mmCIF file of C-alpha atoms in Angstrom:
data_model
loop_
_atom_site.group_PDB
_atom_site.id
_atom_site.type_symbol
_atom_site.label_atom_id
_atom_site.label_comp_id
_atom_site.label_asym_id
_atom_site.label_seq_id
_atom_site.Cartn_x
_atom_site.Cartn_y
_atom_site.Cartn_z
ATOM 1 C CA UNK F 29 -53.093 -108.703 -28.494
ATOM 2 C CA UNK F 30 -55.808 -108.328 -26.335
ATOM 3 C CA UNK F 31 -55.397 -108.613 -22.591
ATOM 4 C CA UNK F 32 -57.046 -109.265 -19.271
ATOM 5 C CA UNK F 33 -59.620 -105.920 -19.141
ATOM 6 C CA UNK F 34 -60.708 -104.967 -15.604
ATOM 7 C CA UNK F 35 -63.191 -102.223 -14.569
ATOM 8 C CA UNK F 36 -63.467 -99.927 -12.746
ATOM 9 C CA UNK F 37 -59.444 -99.015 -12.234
ATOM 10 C CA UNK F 38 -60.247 -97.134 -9.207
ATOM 11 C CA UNK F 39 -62.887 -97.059 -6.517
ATOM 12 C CA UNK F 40 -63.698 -95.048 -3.623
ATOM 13 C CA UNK F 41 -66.582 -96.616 -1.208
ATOM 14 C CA UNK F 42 -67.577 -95.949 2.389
ATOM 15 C CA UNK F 43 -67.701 -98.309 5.373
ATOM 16 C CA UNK F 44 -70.414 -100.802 5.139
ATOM 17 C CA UNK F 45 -70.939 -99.905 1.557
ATOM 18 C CA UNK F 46 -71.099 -102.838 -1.614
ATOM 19 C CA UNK F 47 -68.877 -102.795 -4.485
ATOM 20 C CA UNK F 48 -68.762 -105.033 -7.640
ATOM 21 C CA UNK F 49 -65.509 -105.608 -9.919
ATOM 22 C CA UNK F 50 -65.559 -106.959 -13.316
ATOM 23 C CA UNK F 51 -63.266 -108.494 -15.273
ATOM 24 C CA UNK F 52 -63.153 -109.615 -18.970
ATOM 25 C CA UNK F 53 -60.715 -112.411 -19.517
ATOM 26 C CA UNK F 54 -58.795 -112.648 -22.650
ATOM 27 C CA UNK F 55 -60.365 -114.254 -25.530
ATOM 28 C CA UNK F 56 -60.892 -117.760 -25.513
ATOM 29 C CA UNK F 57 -59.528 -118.169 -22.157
ATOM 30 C CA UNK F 58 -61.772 -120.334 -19.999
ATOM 31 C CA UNK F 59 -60.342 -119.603 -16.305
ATOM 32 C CA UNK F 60 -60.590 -116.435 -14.153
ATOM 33 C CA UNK F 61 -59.020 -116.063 -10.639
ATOM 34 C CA UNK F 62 -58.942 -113.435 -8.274
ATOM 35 C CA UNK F 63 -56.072 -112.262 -6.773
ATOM 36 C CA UNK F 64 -56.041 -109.183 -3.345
ATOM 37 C CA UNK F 65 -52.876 -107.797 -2.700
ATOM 38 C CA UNK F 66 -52.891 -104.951 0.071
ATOM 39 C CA UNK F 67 -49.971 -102.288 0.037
ATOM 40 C CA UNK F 68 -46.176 -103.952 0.434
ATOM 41 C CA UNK F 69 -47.626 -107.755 0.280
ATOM 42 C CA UNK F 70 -47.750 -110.229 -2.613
ATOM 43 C CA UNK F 71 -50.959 -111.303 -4.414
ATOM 44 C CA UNK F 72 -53.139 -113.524 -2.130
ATOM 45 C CA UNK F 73 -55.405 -115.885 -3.670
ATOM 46 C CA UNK F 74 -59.005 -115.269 -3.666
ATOM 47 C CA UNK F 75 -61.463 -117.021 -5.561
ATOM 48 C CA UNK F 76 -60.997 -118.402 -9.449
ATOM 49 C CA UNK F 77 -63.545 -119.975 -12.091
ATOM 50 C CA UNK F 78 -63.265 -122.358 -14.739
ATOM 51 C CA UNK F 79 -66.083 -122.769 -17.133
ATOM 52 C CA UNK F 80 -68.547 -121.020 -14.536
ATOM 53 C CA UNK F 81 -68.099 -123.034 -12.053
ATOM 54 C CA UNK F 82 -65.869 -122.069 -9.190
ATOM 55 C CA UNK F 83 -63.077 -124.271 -9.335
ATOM 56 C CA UNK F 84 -61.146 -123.167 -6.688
ATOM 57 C CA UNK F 85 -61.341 -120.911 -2.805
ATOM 58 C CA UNK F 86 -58.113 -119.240 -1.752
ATOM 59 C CA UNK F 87 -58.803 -116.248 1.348
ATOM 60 C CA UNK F 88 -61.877 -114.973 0.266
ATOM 61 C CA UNK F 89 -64.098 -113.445 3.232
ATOM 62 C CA UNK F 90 -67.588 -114.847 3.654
ATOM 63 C CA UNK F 91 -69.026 -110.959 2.969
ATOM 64 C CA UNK F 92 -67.338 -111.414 -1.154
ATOM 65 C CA UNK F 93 -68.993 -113.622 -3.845
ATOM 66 C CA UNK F 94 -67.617 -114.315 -7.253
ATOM 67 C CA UNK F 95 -69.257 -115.723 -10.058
ATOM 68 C CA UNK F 96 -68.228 -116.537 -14.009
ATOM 69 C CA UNK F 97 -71.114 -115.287 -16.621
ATOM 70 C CA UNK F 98 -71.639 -116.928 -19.807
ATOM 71 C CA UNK F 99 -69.592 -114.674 -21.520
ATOM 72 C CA UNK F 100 -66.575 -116.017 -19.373
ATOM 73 C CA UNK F 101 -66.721 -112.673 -17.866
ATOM 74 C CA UNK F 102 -66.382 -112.468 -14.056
ATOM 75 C CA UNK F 103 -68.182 -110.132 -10.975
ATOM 76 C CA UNK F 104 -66.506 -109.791 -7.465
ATOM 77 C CA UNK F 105 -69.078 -108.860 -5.311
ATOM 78 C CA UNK F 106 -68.015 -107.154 -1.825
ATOM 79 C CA UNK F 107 -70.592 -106.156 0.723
ATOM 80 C CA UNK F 108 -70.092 -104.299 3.976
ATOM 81 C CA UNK F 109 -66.708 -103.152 3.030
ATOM 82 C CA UNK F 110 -64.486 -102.605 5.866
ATOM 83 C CA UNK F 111 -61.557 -100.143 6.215
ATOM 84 C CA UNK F 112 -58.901 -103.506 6.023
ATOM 85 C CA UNK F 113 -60.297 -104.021 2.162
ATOM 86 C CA UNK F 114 -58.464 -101.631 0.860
ATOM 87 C CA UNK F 115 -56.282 -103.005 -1.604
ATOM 88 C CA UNK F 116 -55.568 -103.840 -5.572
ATOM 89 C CA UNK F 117 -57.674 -106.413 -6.709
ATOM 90 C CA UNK F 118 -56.438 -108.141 -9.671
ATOM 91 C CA UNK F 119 -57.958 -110.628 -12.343
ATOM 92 C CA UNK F 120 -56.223 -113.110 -14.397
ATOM 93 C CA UNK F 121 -57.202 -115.499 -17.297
ATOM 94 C CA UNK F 122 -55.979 -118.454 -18.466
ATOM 95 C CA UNK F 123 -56.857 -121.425 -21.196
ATOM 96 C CA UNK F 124 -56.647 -124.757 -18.928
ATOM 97 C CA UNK F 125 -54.079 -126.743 -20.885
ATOM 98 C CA UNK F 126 -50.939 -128.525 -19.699
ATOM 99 C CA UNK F 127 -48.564 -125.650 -19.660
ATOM 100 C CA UNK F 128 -50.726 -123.102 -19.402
ATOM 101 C CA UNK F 129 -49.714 -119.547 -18.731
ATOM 102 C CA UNK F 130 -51.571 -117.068 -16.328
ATOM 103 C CA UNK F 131 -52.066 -113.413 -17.315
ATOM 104 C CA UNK F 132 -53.224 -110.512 -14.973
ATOM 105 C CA UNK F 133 -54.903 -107.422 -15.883
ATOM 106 C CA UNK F 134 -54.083 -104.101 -14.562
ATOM 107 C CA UNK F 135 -56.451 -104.260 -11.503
ATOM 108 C CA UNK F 136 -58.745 -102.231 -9.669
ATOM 109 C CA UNK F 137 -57.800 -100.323 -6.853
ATOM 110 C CA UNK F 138 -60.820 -100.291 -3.941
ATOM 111 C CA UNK F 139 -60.176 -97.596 -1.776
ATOM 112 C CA UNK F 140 -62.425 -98.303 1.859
ATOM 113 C CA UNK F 141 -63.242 -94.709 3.762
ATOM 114 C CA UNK Q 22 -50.254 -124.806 2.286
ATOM 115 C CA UNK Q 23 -47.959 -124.263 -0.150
ATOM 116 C CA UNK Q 24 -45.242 -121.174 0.119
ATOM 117 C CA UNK Q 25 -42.733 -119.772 -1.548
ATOM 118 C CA UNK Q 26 -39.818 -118.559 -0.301
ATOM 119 C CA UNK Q 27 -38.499 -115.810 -2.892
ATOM 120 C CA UNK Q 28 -34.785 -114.199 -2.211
ATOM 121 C CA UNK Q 29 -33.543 -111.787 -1.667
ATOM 122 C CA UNK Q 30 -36.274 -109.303 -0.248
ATOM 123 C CA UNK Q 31 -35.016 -105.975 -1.616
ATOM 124 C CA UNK Q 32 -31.408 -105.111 -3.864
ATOM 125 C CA UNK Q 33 -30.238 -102.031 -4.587
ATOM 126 C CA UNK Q 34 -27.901 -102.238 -7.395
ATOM 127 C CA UNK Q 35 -25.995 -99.796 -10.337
ATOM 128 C CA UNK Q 36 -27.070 -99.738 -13.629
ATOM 129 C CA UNK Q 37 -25.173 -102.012 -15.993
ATOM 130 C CA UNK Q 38 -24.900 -104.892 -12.785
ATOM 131 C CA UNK Q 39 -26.202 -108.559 -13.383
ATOM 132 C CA UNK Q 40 -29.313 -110.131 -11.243
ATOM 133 C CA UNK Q 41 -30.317 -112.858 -9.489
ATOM 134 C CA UNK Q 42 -33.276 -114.071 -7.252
ATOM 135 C CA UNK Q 43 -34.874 -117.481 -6.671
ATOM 136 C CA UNK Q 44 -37.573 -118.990 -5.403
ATOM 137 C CA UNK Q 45 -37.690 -122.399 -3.378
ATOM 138 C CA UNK Q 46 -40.295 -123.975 -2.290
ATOM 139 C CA UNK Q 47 -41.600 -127.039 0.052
ATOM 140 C CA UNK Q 48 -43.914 -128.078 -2.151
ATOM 141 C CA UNK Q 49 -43.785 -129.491 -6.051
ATOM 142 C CA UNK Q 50 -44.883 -127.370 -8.633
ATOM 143 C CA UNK Q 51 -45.574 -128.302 -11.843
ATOM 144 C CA UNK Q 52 -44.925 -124.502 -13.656
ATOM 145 C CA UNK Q 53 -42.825 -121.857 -12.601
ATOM 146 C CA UNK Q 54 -43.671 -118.001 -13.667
ATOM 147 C CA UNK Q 55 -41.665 -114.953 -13.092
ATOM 148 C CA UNK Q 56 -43.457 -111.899 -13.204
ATOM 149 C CA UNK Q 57 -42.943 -107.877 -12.618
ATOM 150 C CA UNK Q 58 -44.855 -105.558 -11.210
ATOM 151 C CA UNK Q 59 -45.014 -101.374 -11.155
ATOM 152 C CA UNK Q 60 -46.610 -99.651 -8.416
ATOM 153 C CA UNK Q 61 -50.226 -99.668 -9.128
ATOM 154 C CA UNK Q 62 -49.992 -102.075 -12.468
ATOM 155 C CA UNK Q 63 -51.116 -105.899 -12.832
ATOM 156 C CA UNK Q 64 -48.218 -108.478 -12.877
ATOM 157 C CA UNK Q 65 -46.795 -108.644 -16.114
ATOM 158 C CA UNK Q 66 -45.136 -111.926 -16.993
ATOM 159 C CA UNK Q 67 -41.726 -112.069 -17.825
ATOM 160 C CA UNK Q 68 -40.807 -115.934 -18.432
ATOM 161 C CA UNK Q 69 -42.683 -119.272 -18.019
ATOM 162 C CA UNK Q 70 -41.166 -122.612 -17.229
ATOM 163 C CA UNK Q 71 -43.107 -125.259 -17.622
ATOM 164 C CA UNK Q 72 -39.950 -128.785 -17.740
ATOM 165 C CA UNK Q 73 -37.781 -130.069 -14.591
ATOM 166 C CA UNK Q 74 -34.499 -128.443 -15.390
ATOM 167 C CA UNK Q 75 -35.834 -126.512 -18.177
ATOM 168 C CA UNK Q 76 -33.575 -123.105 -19.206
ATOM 169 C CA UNK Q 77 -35.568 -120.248 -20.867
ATOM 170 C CA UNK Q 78 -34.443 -116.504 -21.752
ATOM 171 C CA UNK Q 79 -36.157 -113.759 -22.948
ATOM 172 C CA UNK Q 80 -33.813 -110.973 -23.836
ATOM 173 C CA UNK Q 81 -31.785 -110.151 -20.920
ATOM 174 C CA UNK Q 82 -33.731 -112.213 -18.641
ATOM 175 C CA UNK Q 83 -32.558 -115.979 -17.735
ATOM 176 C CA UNK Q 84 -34.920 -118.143 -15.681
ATOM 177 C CA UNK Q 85 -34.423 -121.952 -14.575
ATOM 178 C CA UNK Q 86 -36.889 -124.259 -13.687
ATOM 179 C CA UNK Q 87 -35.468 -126.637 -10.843
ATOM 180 C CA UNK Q 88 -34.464 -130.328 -11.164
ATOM 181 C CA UNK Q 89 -36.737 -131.043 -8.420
ATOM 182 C CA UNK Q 90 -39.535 -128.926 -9.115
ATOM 183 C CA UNK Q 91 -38.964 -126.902 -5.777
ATOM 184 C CA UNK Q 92 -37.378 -123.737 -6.850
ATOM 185 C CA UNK Q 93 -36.590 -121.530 -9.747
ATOM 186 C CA UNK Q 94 -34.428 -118.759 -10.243
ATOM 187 C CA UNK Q 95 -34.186 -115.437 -12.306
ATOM 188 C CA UNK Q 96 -31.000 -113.820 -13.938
ATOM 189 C CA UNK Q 97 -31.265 -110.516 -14.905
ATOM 190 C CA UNK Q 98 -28.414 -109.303 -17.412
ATOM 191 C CA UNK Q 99 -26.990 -105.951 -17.829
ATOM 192 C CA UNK Q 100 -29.528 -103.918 -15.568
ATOM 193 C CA UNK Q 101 -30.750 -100.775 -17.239
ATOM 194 C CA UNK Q 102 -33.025 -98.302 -15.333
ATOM 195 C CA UNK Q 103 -36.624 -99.777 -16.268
ATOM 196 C CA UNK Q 104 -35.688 -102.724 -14.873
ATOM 197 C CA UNK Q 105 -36.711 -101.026 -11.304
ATOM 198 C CA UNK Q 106 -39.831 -102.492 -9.732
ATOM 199 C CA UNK Q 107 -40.935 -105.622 -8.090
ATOM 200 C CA UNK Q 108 -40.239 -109.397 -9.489
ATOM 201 C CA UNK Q 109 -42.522 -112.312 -8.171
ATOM 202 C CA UNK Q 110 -42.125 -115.808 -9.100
ATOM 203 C CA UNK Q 111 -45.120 -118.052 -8.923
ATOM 204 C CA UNK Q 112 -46.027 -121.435 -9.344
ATOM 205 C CA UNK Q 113 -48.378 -123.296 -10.744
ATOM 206 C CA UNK Q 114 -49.593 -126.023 -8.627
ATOM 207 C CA UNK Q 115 -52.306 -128.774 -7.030
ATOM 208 C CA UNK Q 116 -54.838 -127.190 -4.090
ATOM 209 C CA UNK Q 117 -56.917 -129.059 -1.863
ATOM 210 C CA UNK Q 118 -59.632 -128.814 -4.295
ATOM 211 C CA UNK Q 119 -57.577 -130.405 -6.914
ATOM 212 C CA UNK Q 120 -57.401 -127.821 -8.952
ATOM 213 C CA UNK Q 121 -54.261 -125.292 -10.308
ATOM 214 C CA UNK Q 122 -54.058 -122.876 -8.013
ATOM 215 C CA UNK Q 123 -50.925 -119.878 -8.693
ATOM 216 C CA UNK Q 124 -49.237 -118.951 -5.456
ATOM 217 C CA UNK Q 125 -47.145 -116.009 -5.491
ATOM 218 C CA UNK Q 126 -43.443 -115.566 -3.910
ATOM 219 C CA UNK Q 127 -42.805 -112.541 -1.396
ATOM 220 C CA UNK Q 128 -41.379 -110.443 -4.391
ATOM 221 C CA UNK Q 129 -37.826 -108.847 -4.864
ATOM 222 C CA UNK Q 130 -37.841 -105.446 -4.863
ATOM 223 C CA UNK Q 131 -34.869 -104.068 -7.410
ATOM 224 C CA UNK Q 132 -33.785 -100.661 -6.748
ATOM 225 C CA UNK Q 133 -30.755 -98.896 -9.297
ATOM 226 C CA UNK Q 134 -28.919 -96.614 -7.748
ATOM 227 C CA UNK Q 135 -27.696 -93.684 -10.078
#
Protein backbone atom coordinates (compact mmCIF):
# COMPACT_ATOMS: atom_id res chain seq x y z
CA UNK A 1 0.00 0.00 0.00
CA UNK A 2 1.14 3.24 -0.62
CA UNK A 3 2.38 5.45 2.18
CA UNK A 4 3.06 8.96 3.37
CA UNK A 5 6.13 9.99 0.66
CA UNK A 6 8.38 12.81 1.90
CA UNK A 7 11.25 14.53 0.01
CA UNK A 8 14.08 15.31 0.32
CA UNK A 9 15.21 12.53 3.20
CA UNK A 10 18.12 14.57 4.03
CA UNK A 11 19.20 18.18 3.90
CA UNK A 12 22.18 20.11 4.61
CA UNK A 13 21.63 24.15 4.62
CA UNK A 14 23.66 27.02 6.06
CA UNK A 15 22.68 29.67 8.61
CA UNK A 16 20.23 32.11 7.30
CA UNK A 17 19.62 29.92 4.34
CA UNK A 18 15.67 28.75 3.05
CA UNK A 19 14.61 25.29 2.73
CA UNK A 20 11.31 23.75 1.44
CA UNK A 21 9.95 20.10 2.41
CA UNK A 22 7.35 18.29 0.58
CA UNK A 23 5.22 15.78 1.38
CA UNK A 24 2.72 13.60 -0.61
CA UNK A 25 0.00 12.24 1.58
CA UNK A 26 -1.42 8.90 0.97
CA UNK A 27 -4.08 8.58 -1.52
CA UNK A 28 -7.30 9.89 -0.83
CA UNK A 29 -6.31 11.20 2.42
CA UNK A 30 -7.48 14.78 2.89
CA UNK A 31 -5.31 15.96 6.07
CA UNK A 32 -1.56 16.70 6.34
CA UNK A 33 0.22 17.77 9.61
CA UNK A 34 3.57 18.55 10.41
CA UNK A 35 5.31 17.17 13.05
CA UNK A 36 9.50 18.56 14.37
CA UNK A 37 11.10 16.36 16.60
CA UNK A 38 14.81 17.42 17.53
CA UNK A 39 17.30 14.61 18.76
CA UNK A 40 16.02 12.60 22.18
CA UNK A 41 12.44 14.54 22.19
CA UNK A 42 9.01 13.40 20.97
CA UNK A 43 7.24 14.81 17.87
CA UNK A 44 6.06 18.43 18.49
CA UNK A 45 3.23 19.67 16.61
CA UNK A 46 3.72 22.08 13.90
CA UNK A 47 1.30 23.06 11.48
CA UNK A 48 -1.50 20.57 9.69
CA UNK A 49 -4.05 21.08 6.67
CA UNK A 50 -7.28 19.79 5.86
CA UNK A 51 -8.68 20.36 2.45
CA UNK A 52 -6.09 23.34 1.89
CA UNK A 53 -6.94 25.16 4.41
CA UNK A 54 -4.87 25.18 7.54
CA UNK A 55 -6.88 23.67 10.06
CA UNK A 56 -4.77 23.73 12.80
CA UNK A 57 -1.17 25.79 14.51
CA UNK A 58 0.86 23.73 16.95
CA UNK A 59 4.82 25.45 17.59
CA UNK A 60 5.49 26.60 14.35
CA UNK A 61 8.02 29.71 14.26
CA UNK A 62 6.82 32.84 12.51
CA UNK A 63 10.09 32.39 9.89
CA UNK A 64 8.07 28.63 8.54
CA UNK A 65 4.93 28.65 6.30
CA UNK A 66 2.97 25.63 5.26
CA UNK A 67 0.53 25.35 2.71
CA UNK A 68 -1.77 22.27 1.12
CA UNK A 69 -1.72 22.30 -2.97
CA UNK A 70 -4.51 21.04 -4.92
CA UNK A 71 -3.08 17.87 -5.26
CA UNK A 72 -3.38 17.47 -1.36
CA UNK A 73 0.28 17.67 -1.48
CA UNK A 74 1.99 19.85 1.17
CA UNK A 75 5.32 22.51 1.20
CA UNK A 76 7.06 23.51 4.55
CA UNK A 77 8.72 26.50 3.87
CA UNK A 78 11.69 27.55 6.36
CA UNK A 79 13.56 30.78 5.91
CA UNK A 80 16.57 32.05 7.81
CA UNK A 81 17.32 28.72 9.23
CA UNK A 82 19.00 28.83 12.46
CA UNK A 83 21.47 26.32 14.01
CA UNK A 84 18.37 25.19 16.75
CA UNK A 85 16.33 23.81 13.42
CA UNK A 86 18.04 21.03 13.15
CA UNK A 87 15.85 18.23 13.49
CA UNK A 88 13.52 15.37 11.67
CA UNK A 89 10.66 16.81 10.22
CA UNK A 90 7.93 14.46 9.68
CA UNK A 91 4.55 14.47 7.63
CA UNK A 92 1.49 12.55 8.26
CA UNK A 93 -1.87 12.00 6.40
CA UNK A 94 -5.02 11.15 7.38
CA UNK A 95 -8.85 10.78 5.89
CA UNK A 96 -11.00 12.99 8.50
CA UNK A 97 -13.54 10.41 9.62
CA UNK A 98 -14.63 9.41 13.12
CA UNK A 99 -11.93 6.99 13.95
CA UNK A 100 -9.54 8.02 11.85
CA UNK A 101 -5.99 6.80 11.93
CA UNK A 102 -2.80 9.03 11.44
CA UNK A 103 0.15 7.77 9.37
CA UNK A 104 3.72 9.35 9.21
CA UNK A 105 6.15 9.14 6.52
CA UNK A 106 9.74 8.54 6.96
CA UNK A 107 10.76 12.26 7.33
CA UNK A 108 13.30 14.55 6.31
CA UNK A 109 16.19 15.20 8.22
CA UNK A 110 17.31 19.24 7.99
CA UNK A 111 20.65 19.47 9.04
CA UNK A 112 21.40 23.62 10.03
CA UNK A 113 25.44 24.49 9.61
CA UNK B 1 -2.46 22.22 26.74
CA UNK B 2 -2.88 18.86 26.61
CA UNK B 3 0.12 16.28 27.76
CA UNK B 4 0.80 13.04 28.02
CA UNK B 5 2.47 11.45 30.51
CA UNK B 6 3.99 8.10 28.94
CA UNK B 7 5.83 5.47 31.50
CA UNK B 8 8.28 4.30 32.00
CA UNK B 9 11.06 6.51 30.27
CA UNK B 10 13.60 3.85 29.27
CA UNK B 11 13.58 -0.41 30.09
CA UNK B 12 16.14 -2.53 29.52
CA UNK B 13 14.89 -5.96 29.40
CA UNK B 14 16.00 -9.88 28.10
CA UNK B 15 14.72 -11.27 25.20
CA UNK B 16 11.74 -13.55 25.67
CA UNK B 17 10.38 -10.90 28.80
CA UNK B 18 6.75 -9.40 28.59
CA UNK B 19 6.09 -5.37 28.27
CA UNK B 20 4.26 -2.80 29.52
CA UNK B 21 3.97 1.09 29.25
CA UNK B 22 1.04 3.50 29.53
CA UNK B 23 0.10 6.65 28.91
CA UNK B 24 -2.22 8.95 31.15
CA UNK B 25 -3.30 11.93 30.50
CA UNK B 26 -5.20 15.19 32.02
CA UNK B 27 -7.09 15.68 29.28
CA UNK B 28 -9.93 13.43 27.27
CA UNK B 29 -9.04 11.98 24.19
CA UNK B 30 -11.18 10.63 21.90
CA UNK B 31 -8.40 7.99 20.05
CA UNK B 32 -5.51 6.48 21.42
CA UNK B 33 -2.42 5.37 18.98
CA UNK B 34 0.65 3.51 19.85
CA UNK B 35 3.37 3.91 17.61
CA UNK B 36 7.30 2.86 17.15
CA UNK B 37 9.95 4.52 16.04
CA UNK B 38 13.80 3.57 14.71
CA UNK B 39 16.43 6.03 14.85
CA UNK B 40 16.05 8.15 11.86
CA UNK B 41 12.52 6.45 10.58
CA UNK B 42 8.85 8.02 10.70
CA UNK B 43 6.53 6.61 13.47
CA UNK B 44 5.12 3.53 12.42
CA UNK B 45 1.80 2.65 13.99
CA UNK B 46 1.41 -0.29 15.88
CA UNK B 47 -2.35 -0.31 17.29
CA UNK B 48 -5.29 2.17 17.24
CA UNK B 49 -8.01 2.49 19.81
CA UNK B 50 -10.64 4.31 18.98
CA UNK B 51 -13.84 2.92 22.17
CA UNK B 52 -13.72 3.76 26.11
CA UNK B 53 -12.47 0.47 27.41
CA UNK B 54 -11.84 -0.90 24.09
CA UNK B 55 -9.07 -4.08 23.99
CA UNK B 56 -7.16 -4.49 20.67
CA UNK B 57 -4.05 -6.86 19.77
CA UNK B 58 -2.05 -7.14 16.97
CA UNK B 59 0.21 -10.12 17.21
CA UNK B 60 2.17 -9.89 20.27
CA UNK B 61 1.14 -6.48 21.00
CA UNK B 62 -1.93 -5.73 23.53
CA UNK B 63 -3.15 -2.14 23.85
CA UNK B 64 -6.19 -0.77 26.06
CA UNK B 65 -8.01 2.17 25.59
CA UNK B 66 -9.03 3.64 29.14
CA UNK B 67 -12.52 3.69 30.74
CA UNK B 68 -12.14 7.28 31.13
CA UNK B 69 -10.53 8.26 28.09
CA UNK B 70 -7.34 9.49 30.05
CA UNK B 71 -4.83 6.83 29.52
CA UNK B 72 -3.94 3.80 27.54
CA UNK B 73 -1.54 1.20 27.91
CA UNK B 74 0.69 -1.19 25.75
CA UNK B 75 1.59 -4.95 26.44
CA UNK B 76 4.24 -6.26 24.64
CA UNK B 77 4.41 -10.24 24.66
CA UNK B 78 7.36 -12.41 24.38
CA UNK B 79 10.06 -9.67 23.46
CA UNK B 80 12.25 -10.71 20.59
CA UNK B 81 15.23 -8.51 19.49
CA UNK B 82 13.42 -6.16 16.80
CA UNK B 83 11.29 -5.14 19.24
CA UNK B 84 14.25 -2.54 20.33
CA UNK B 85 13.46 1.09 19.60
CA UNK B 86 11.22 3.77 20.82
CA UNK B 87 7.21 3.36 21.53
CA UNK B 88 5.01 6.62 21.65
CA UNK B 89 1.44 6.65 22.37
CA UNK B 90 -0.61 9.50 21.06
CA UNK B 91 -3.90 10.76 21.16
CA UNK B 92 -6.22 12.02 19.16
CA UNK B 93 -7.90 14.98 20.49
CA UNK B 94 -9.85 18.68 20.45
CA UNK B 95 -7.29 21.98 20.10
CA UNK B 96 -8.16 25.40 20.65
CA UNK B 97 -8.97 25.69 17.10
CA UNK B 98 -11.42 22.95 17.31
CA UNK B 99 -9.86 20.81 15.35
CA UNK B 100 -8.01 17.03 15.91
CA UNK B 101 -4.87 17.73 16.82
CA UNK B 102 -2.32 14.27 17.68
CA UNK B 103 -0.15 14.92 20.69
CA UNK B 104 2.58 12.63 21.25
CA UNK B 105 3.70 10.90 24.74
CA UNK B 106 7.49 11.28 25.91
CA UNK B 107 8.26 7.76 24.35
CA UNK B 108 9.61 4.50 26.05
CA UNK B 109 12.73 3.61 25.03
CA UNK B 110 13.05 -0.52 25.05
CA UNK B 111 16.46 -1.77 25.22
CA UNK B 112 17.13 -6.05 25.17
CA UNK B 113 19.89 -6.95 26.78
CA UNK B 114 21.67 -10.11 25.25
Amino acid sequence: AAGVIQSPRHLIKEKRETATLKCYPIPRHDTVYWYQQGPGQDPQFLISFYEKMQSDKGSIPDRFSAQQFSDYHSELNMSSLELGDSALYFCASSFRVPGNTIYFGEGSWLTVV
Amino acid sequence: GQQLNQSPQSMFIQEGEDVSMNCTSSSIFNTWLWYKQDPGEGPVLLIALYKAGELTSNGRLTAQFGITRKDSFLNISASIPSDVGIYFCAGLGRSNFGNEKLTFGTGTRLTIIP
